[in-house]
Structure formats: structure tokens, C-alpha cells
mmCIF file with all atom_site columns, C-alpha atoms in Angstrom:
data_model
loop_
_atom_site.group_PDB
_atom_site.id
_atom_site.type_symbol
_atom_site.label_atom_id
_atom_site.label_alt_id
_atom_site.label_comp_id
_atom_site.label_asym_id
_atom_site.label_entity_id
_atom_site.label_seq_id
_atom_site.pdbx_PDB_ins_code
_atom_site.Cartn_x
_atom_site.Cartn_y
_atom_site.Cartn_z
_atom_site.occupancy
_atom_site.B_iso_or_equiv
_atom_site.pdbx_formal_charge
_atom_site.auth_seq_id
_atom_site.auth_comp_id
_atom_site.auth_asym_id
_atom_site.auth_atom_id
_atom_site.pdbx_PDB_model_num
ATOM 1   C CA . UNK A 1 1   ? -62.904 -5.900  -20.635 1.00 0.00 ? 927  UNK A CA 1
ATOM 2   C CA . UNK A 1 2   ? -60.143 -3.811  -22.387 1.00 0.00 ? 928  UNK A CA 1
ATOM 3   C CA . UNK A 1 3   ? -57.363 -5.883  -23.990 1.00 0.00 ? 929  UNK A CA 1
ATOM 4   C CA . UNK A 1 4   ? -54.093 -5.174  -22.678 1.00 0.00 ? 930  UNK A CA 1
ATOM 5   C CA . UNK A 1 5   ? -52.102 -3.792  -25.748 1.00 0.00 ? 931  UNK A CA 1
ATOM 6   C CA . UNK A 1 6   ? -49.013 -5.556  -24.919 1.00 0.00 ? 932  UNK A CA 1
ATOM 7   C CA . UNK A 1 7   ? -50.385 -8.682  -25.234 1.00 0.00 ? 933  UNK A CA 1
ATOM 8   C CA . UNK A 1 8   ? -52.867 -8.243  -28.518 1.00 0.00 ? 934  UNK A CA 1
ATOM 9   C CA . UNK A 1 9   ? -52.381 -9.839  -31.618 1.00 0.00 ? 935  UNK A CA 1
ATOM 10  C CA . UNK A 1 10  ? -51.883 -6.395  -33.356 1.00 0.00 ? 936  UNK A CA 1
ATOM 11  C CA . UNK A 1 11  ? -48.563 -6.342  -30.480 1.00 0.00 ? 937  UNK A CA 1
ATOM 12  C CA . UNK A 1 12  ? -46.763 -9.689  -31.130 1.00 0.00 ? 938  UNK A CA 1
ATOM 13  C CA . UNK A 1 13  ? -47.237 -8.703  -34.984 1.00 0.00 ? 939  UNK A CA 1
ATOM 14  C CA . UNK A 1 14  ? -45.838 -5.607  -33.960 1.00 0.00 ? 940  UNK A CA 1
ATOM 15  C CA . UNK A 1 15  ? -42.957 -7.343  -32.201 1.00 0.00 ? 941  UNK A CA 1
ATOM 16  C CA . UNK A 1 16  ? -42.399 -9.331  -35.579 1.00 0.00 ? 942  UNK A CA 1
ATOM 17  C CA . UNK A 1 17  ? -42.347 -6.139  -37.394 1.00 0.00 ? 943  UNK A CA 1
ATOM 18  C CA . UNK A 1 18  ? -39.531 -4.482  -35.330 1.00 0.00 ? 944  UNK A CA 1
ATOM 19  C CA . UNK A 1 19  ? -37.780 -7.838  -35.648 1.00 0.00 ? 945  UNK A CA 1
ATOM 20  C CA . UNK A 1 20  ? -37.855 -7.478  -39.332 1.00 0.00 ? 946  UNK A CA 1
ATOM 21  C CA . UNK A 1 21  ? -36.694 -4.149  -39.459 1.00 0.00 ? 947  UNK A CA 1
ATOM 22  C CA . UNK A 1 22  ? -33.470 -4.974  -37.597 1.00 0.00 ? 948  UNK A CA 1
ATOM 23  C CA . UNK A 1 23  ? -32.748 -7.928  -39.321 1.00 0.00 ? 949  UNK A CA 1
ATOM 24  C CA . UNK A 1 24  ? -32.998 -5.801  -42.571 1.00 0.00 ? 950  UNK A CA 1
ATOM 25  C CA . UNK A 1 25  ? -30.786 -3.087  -40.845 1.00 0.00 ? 951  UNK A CA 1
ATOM 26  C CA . UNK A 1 26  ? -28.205 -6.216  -40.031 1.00 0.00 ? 952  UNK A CA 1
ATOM 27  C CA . UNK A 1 27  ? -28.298 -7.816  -43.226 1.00 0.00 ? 953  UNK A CA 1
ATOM 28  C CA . UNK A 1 28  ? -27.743 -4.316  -45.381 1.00 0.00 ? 954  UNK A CA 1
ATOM 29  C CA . UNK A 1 29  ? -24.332 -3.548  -42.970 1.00 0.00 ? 955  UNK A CA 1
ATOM 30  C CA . UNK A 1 30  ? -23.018 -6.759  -41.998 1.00 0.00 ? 956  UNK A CA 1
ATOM 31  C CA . UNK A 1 31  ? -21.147 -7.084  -45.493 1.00 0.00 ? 957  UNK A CA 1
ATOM 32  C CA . UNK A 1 32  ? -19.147 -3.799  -44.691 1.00 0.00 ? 958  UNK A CA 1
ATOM 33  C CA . UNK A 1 33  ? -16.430 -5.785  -43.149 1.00 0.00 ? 959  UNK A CA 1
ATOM 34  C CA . UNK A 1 34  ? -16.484 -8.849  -45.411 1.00 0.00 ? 960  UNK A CA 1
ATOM 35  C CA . UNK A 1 35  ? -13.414 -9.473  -47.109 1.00 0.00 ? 961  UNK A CA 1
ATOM 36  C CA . UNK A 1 36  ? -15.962 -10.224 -50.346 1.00 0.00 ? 962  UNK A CA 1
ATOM 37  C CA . UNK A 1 37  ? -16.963 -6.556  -50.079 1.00 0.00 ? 963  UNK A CA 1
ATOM 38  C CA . UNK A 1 38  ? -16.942 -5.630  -53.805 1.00 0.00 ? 964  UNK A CA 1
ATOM 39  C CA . UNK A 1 39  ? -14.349 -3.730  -54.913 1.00 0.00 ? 965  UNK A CA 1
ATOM 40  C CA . UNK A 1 40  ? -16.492 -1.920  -57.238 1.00 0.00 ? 966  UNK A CA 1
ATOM 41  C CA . UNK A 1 41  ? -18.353 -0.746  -53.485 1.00 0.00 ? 967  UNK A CA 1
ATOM 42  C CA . UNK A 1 42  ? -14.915 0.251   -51.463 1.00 0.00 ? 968  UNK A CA 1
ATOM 43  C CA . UNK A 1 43  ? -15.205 3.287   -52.665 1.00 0.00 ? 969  UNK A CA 1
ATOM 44  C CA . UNK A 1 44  ? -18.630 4.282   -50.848 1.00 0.00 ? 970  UNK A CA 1
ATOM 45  C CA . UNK A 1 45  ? -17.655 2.231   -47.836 1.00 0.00 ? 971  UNK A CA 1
ATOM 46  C CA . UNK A 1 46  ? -16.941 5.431   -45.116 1.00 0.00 ? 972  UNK A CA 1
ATOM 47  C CA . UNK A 1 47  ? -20.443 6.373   -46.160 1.00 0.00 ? 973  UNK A CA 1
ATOM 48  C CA . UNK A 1 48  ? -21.916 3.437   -46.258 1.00 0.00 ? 974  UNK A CA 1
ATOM 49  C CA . UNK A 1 49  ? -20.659 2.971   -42.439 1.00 0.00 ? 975  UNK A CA 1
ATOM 50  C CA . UNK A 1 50  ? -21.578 6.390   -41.408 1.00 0.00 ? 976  UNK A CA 1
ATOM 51  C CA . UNK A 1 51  ? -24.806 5.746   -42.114 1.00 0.00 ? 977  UNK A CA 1
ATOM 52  C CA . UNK A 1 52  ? -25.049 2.377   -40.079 1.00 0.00 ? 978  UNK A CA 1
ATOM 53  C CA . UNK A 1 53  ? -23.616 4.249   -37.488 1.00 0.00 ? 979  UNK A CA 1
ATOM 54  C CA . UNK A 1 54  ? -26.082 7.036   -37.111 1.00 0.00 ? 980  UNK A CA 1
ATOM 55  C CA . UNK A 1 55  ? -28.973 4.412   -37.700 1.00 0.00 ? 981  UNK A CA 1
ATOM 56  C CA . UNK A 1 56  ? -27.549 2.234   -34.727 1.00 0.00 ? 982  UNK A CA 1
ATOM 57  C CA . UNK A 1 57  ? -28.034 5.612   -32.553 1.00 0.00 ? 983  UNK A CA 1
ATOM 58  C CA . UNK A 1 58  ? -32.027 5.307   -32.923 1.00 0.00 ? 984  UNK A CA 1
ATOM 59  C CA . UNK A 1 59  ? -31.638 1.159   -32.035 1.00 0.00 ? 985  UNK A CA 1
ATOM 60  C CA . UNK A 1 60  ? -30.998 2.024   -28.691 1.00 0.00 ? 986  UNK A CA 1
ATOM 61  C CA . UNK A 1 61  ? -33.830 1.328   -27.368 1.00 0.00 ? 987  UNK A CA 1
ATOM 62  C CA . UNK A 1 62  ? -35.032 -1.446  -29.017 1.00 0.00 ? 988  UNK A CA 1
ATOM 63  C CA . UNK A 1 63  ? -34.568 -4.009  -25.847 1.00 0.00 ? 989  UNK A CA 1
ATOM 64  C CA . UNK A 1 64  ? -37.382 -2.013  -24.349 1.00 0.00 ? 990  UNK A CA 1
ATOM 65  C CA . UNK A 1 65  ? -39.830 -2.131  -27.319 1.00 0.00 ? 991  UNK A CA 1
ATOM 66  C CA . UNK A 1 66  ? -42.444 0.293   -24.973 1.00 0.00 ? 992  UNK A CA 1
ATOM 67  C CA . UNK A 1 67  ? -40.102 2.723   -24.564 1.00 0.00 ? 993  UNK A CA 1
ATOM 68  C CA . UNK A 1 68  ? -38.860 2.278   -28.461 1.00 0.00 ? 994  UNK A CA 1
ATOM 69  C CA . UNK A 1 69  ? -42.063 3.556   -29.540 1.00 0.00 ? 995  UNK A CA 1
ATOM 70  C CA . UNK A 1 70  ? -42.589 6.143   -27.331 1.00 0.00 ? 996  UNK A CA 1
ATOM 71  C CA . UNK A 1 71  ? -38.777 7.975   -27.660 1.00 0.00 ? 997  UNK A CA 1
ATOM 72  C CA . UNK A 1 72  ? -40.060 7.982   -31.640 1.00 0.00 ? 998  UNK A CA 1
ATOM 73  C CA . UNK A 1 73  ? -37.242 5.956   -33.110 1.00 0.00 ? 999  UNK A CA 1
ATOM 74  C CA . UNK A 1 74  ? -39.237 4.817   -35.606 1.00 0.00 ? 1000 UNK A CA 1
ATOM 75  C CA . UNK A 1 75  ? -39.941 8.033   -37.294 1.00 0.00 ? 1001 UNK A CA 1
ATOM 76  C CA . UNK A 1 76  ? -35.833 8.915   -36.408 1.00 0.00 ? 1002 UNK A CA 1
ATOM 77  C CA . UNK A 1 77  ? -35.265 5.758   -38.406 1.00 0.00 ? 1003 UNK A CA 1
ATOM 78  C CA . UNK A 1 78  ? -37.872 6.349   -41.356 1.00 0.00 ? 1004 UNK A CA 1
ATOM 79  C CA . UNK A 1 79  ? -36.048 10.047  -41.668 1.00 0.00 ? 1005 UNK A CA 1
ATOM 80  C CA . UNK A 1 80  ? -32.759 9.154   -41.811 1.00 0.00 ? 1006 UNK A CA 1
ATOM 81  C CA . UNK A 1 81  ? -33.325 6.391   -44.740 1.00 0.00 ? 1007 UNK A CA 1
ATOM 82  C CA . UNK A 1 82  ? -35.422 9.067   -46.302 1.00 0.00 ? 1008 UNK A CA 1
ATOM 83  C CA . UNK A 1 83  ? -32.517 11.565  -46.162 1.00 0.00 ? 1009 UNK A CA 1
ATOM 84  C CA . UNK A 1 84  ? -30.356 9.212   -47.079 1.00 0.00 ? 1010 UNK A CA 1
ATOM 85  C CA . UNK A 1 85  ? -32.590 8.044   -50.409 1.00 0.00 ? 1011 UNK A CA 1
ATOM 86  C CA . UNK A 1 86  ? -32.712 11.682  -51.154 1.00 0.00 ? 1012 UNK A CA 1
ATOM 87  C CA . UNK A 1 87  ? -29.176 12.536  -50.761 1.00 0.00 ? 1013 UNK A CA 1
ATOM 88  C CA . UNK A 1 88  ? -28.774 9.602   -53.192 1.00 0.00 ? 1014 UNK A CA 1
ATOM 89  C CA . UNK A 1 89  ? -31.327 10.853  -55.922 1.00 0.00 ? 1015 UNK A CA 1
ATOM 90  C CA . UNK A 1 90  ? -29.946 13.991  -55.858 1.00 0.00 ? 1016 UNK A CA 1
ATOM 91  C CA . UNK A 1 91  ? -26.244 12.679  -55.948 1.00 0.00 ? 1017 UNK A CA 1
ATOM 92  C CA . UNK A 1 92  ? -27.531 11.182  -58.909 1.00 0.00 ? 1018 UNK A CA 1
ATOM 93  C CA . UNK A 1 93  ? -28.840 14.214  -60.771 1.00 0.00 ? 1019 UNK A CA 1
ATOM 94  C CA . UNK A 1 94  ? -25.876 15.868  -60.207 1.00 0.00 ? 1020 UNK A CA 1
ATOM 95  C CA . UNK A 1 95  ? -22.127 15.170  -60.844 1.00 0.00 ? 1021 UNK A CA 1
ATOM 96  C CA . UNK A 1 96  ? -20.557 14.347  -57.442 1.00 0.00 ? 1022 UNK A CA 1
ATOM 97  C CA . UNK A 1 97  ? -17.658 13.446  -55.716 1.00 0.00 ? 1023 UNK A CA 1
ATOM 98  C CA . UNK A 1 98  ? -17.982 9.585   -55.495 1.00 0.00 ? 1024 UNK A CA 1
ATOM 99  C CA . UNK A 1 99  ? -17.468 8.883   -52.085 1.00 0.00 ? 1025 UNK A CA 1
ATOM 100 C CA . UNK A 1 100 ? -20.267 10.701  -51.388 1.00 0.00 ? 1026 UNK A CA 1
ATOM 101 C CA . UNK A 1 101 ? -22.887 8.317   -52.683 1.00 0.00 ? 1027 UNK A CA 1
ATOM 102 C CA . UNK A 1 102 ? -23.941 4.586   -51.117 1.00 0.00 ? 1028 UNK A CA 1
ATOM 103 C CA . UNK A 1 103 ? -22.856 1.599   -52.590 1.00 0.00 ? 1029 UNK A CA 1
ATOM 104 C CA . UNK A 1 104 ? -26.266 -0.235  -54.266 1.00 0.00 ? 1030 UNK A CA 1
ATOM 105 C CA . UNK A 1 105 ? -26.598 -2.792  -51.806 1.00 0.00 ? 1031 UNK A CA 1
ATOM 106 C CA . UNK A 1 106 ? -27.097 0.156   -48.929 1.00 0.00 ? 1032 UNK A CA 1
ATOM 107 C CA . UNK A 1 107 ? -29.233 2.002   -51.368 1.00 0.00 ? 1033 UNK A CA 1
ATOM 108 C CA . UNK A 1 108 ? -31.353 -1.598  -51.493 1.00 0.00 ? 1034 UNK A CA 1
ATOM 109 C CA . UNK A 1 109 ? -30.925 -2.244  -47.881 1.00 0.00 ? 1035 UNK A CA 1
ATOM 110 C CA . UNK A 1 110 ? -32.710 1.533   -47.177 1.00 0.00 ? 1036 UNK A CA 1
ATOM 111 C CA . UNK A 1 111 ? -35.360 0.725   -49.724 1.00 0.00 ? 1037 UNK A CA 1
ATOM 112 C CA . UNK A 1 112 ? -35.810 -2.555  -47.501 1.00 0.00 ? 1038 UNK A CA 1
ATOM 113 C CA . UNK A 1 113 ? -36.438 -0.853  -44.243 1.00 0.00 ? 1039 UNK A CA 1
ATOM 114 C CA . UNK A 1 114 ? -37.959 1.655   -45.946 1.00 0.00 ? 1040 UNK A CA 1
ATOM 115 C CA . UNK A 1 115 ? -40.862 -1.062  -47.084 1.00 0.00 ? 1041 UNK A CA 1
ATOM 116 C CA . UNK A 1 116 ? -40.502 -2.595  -43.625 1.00 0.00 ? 1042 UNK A CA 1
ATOM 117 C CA . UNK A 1 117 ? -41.501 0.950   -41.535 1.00 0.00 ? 1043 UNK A CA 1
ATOM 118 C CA . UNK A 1 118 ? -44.541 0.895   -44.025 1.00 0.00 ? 1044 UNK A CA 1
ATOM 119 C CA . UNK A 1 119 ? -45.809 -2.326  -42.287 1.00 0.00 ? 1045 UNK A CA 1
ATOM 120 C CA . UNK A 1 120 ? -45.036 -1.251  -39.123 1.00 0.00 ? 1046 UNK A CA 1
ATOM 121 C CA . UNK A 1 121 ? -47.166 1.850   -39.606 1.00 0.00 ? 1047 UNK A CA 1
ATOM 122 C CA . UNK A 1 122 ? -49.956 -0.078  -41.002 1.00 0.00 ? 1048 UNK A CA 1
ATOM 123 C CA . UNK A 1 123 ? -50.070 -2.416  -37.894 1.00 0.00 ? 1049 UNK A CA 1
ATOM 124 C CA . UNK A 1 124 ? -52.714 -1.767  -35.307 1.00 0.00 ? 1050 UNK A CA 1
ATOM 125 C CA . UNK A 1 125 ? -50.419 -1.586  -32.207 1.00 0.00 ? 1051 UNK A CA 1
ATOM 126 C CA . UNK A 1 126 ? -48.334 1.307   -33.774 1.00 0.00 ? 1052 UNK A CA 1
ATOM 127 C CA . UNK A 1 127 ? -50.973 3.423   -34.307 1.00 0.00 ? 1053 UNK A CA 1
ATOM 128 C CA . UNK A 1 128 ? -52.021 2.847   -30.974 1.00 0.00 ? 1054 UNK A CA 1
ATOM 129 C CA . UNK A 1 129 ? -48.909 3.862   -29.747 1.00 0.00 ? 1055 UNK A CA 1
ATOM 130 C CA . UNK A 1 130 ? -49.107 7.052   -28.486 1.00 0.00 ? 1056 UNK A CA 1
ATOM 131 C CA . UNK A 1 131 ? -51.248 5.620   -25.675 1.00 0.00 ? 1057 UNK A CA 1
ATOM 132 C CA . UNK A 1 132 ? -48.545 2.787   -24.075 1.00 0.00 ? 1058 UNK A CA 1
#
């Protein structure tokens, strides 16, 4: 008998996975609007939102965790922290305006979900998914 995927082991750790990844997502924005927002930060703070907002976009579909996989949000996600990183290196190398660069606790928050994708990659359901 073939296990159903949706119910396997390798799937609920999946589901775990996911749930990490958007609590990381949560707890790397949520400070945007706290009045304890360090000043040091404000300045990076229209960037720093942008970028939650155009992650949000590939959320979408997270309440429907087949479809999730399938529309590829995952590797939408992984390559818009990846952009992101690299804008930041290169920002880095290179005199810039400073509101163009993410305040460290974004730039920590990406590594975060960054490290989180990795596990969710690894996991056996994921690389399974191309057949849900």
C-alpha cells in the first residue's frame, strides 16, 4: 500500500517547516511598527517594509499548503531573500545611498529564513513535491 503523502511523517514535518518559516518571516517584520524601532534602523525602514511587502505576495497561498508548493512560492521566497542578501553585500562593497540598505535585524531575519528554506528542502515531502 502507497502512503498517502499528505499524511506521512516527512508531511506533518513539512507542515512544521512552513510554520517555521512564517514565524521567522513574522518575527523579522513585526518590529517595523514598534515604537522601540531603533533609531539607529529608521533610516532603512521604507526598505525594510518593501521587502516584507513583496515577501507577503508569495504567502498567499500558504492556507492551502498543496497548492503552496505547487505555485513554487518557496523558491519565489528563497529568491527574493537571496536578492535581497546580495543587494546587501554589494551595498556593502560599495558606497551607497543609505536608505538603500536593510537595517541588521532584516539582514538577520533573511539569513533566518534563509536557514529555514534549507530544511524545508532537505525534508522528504518537499522533494516529493512535484507529484501532489
Amino acid at each position: 500500500m502507497i502512503e498517502n503523502i499528505n499524511t506521512s511523517k516527512e508531511w506533518n514535518e513539512l507542515r512544521e517547516l512552513v510554520g517555521g518559516l512564517i514565524e521567522s518571516y513574522f518575527l523579522t517584520f513585526r518590529e517595523l511598527s514598534w515604537k522601540r524601532y531603533n533609531d539607529k534602523d529608521k533610516i532603512y525602514k521604507e526598505c525594510d517594509t518593501h521587502l516584507g511587502a513583496e515577501l507577503a505576495d508569495n504567502f498567499e497561498n500558504i492556507t492551502n499548503i498543496d497548492k503552496y508548493f505547487s505555485s513554487g512560492a518557496i523558491g519565489a521566497i528563497e529568491e527574493q531573500l537571496l536578492l535581497a542578501k546580495q543587494e546587501k553585500l554589494f551595498q556593502e562593497s560599495h558606497v551607497q545611498v543609505e536608505k538603500e540598505h536593510y537595517s541588521r535585524n532584516i539582514k538577520n531575519g533573511i539569513d533566518d529564513m534563509l536557514r529555514q528554506i534549507e530544511k524545508i528542502k532537505q525534508n522528504e515531502a518537499y522533494k516529493k513535491g512535484d507529484k501532489l
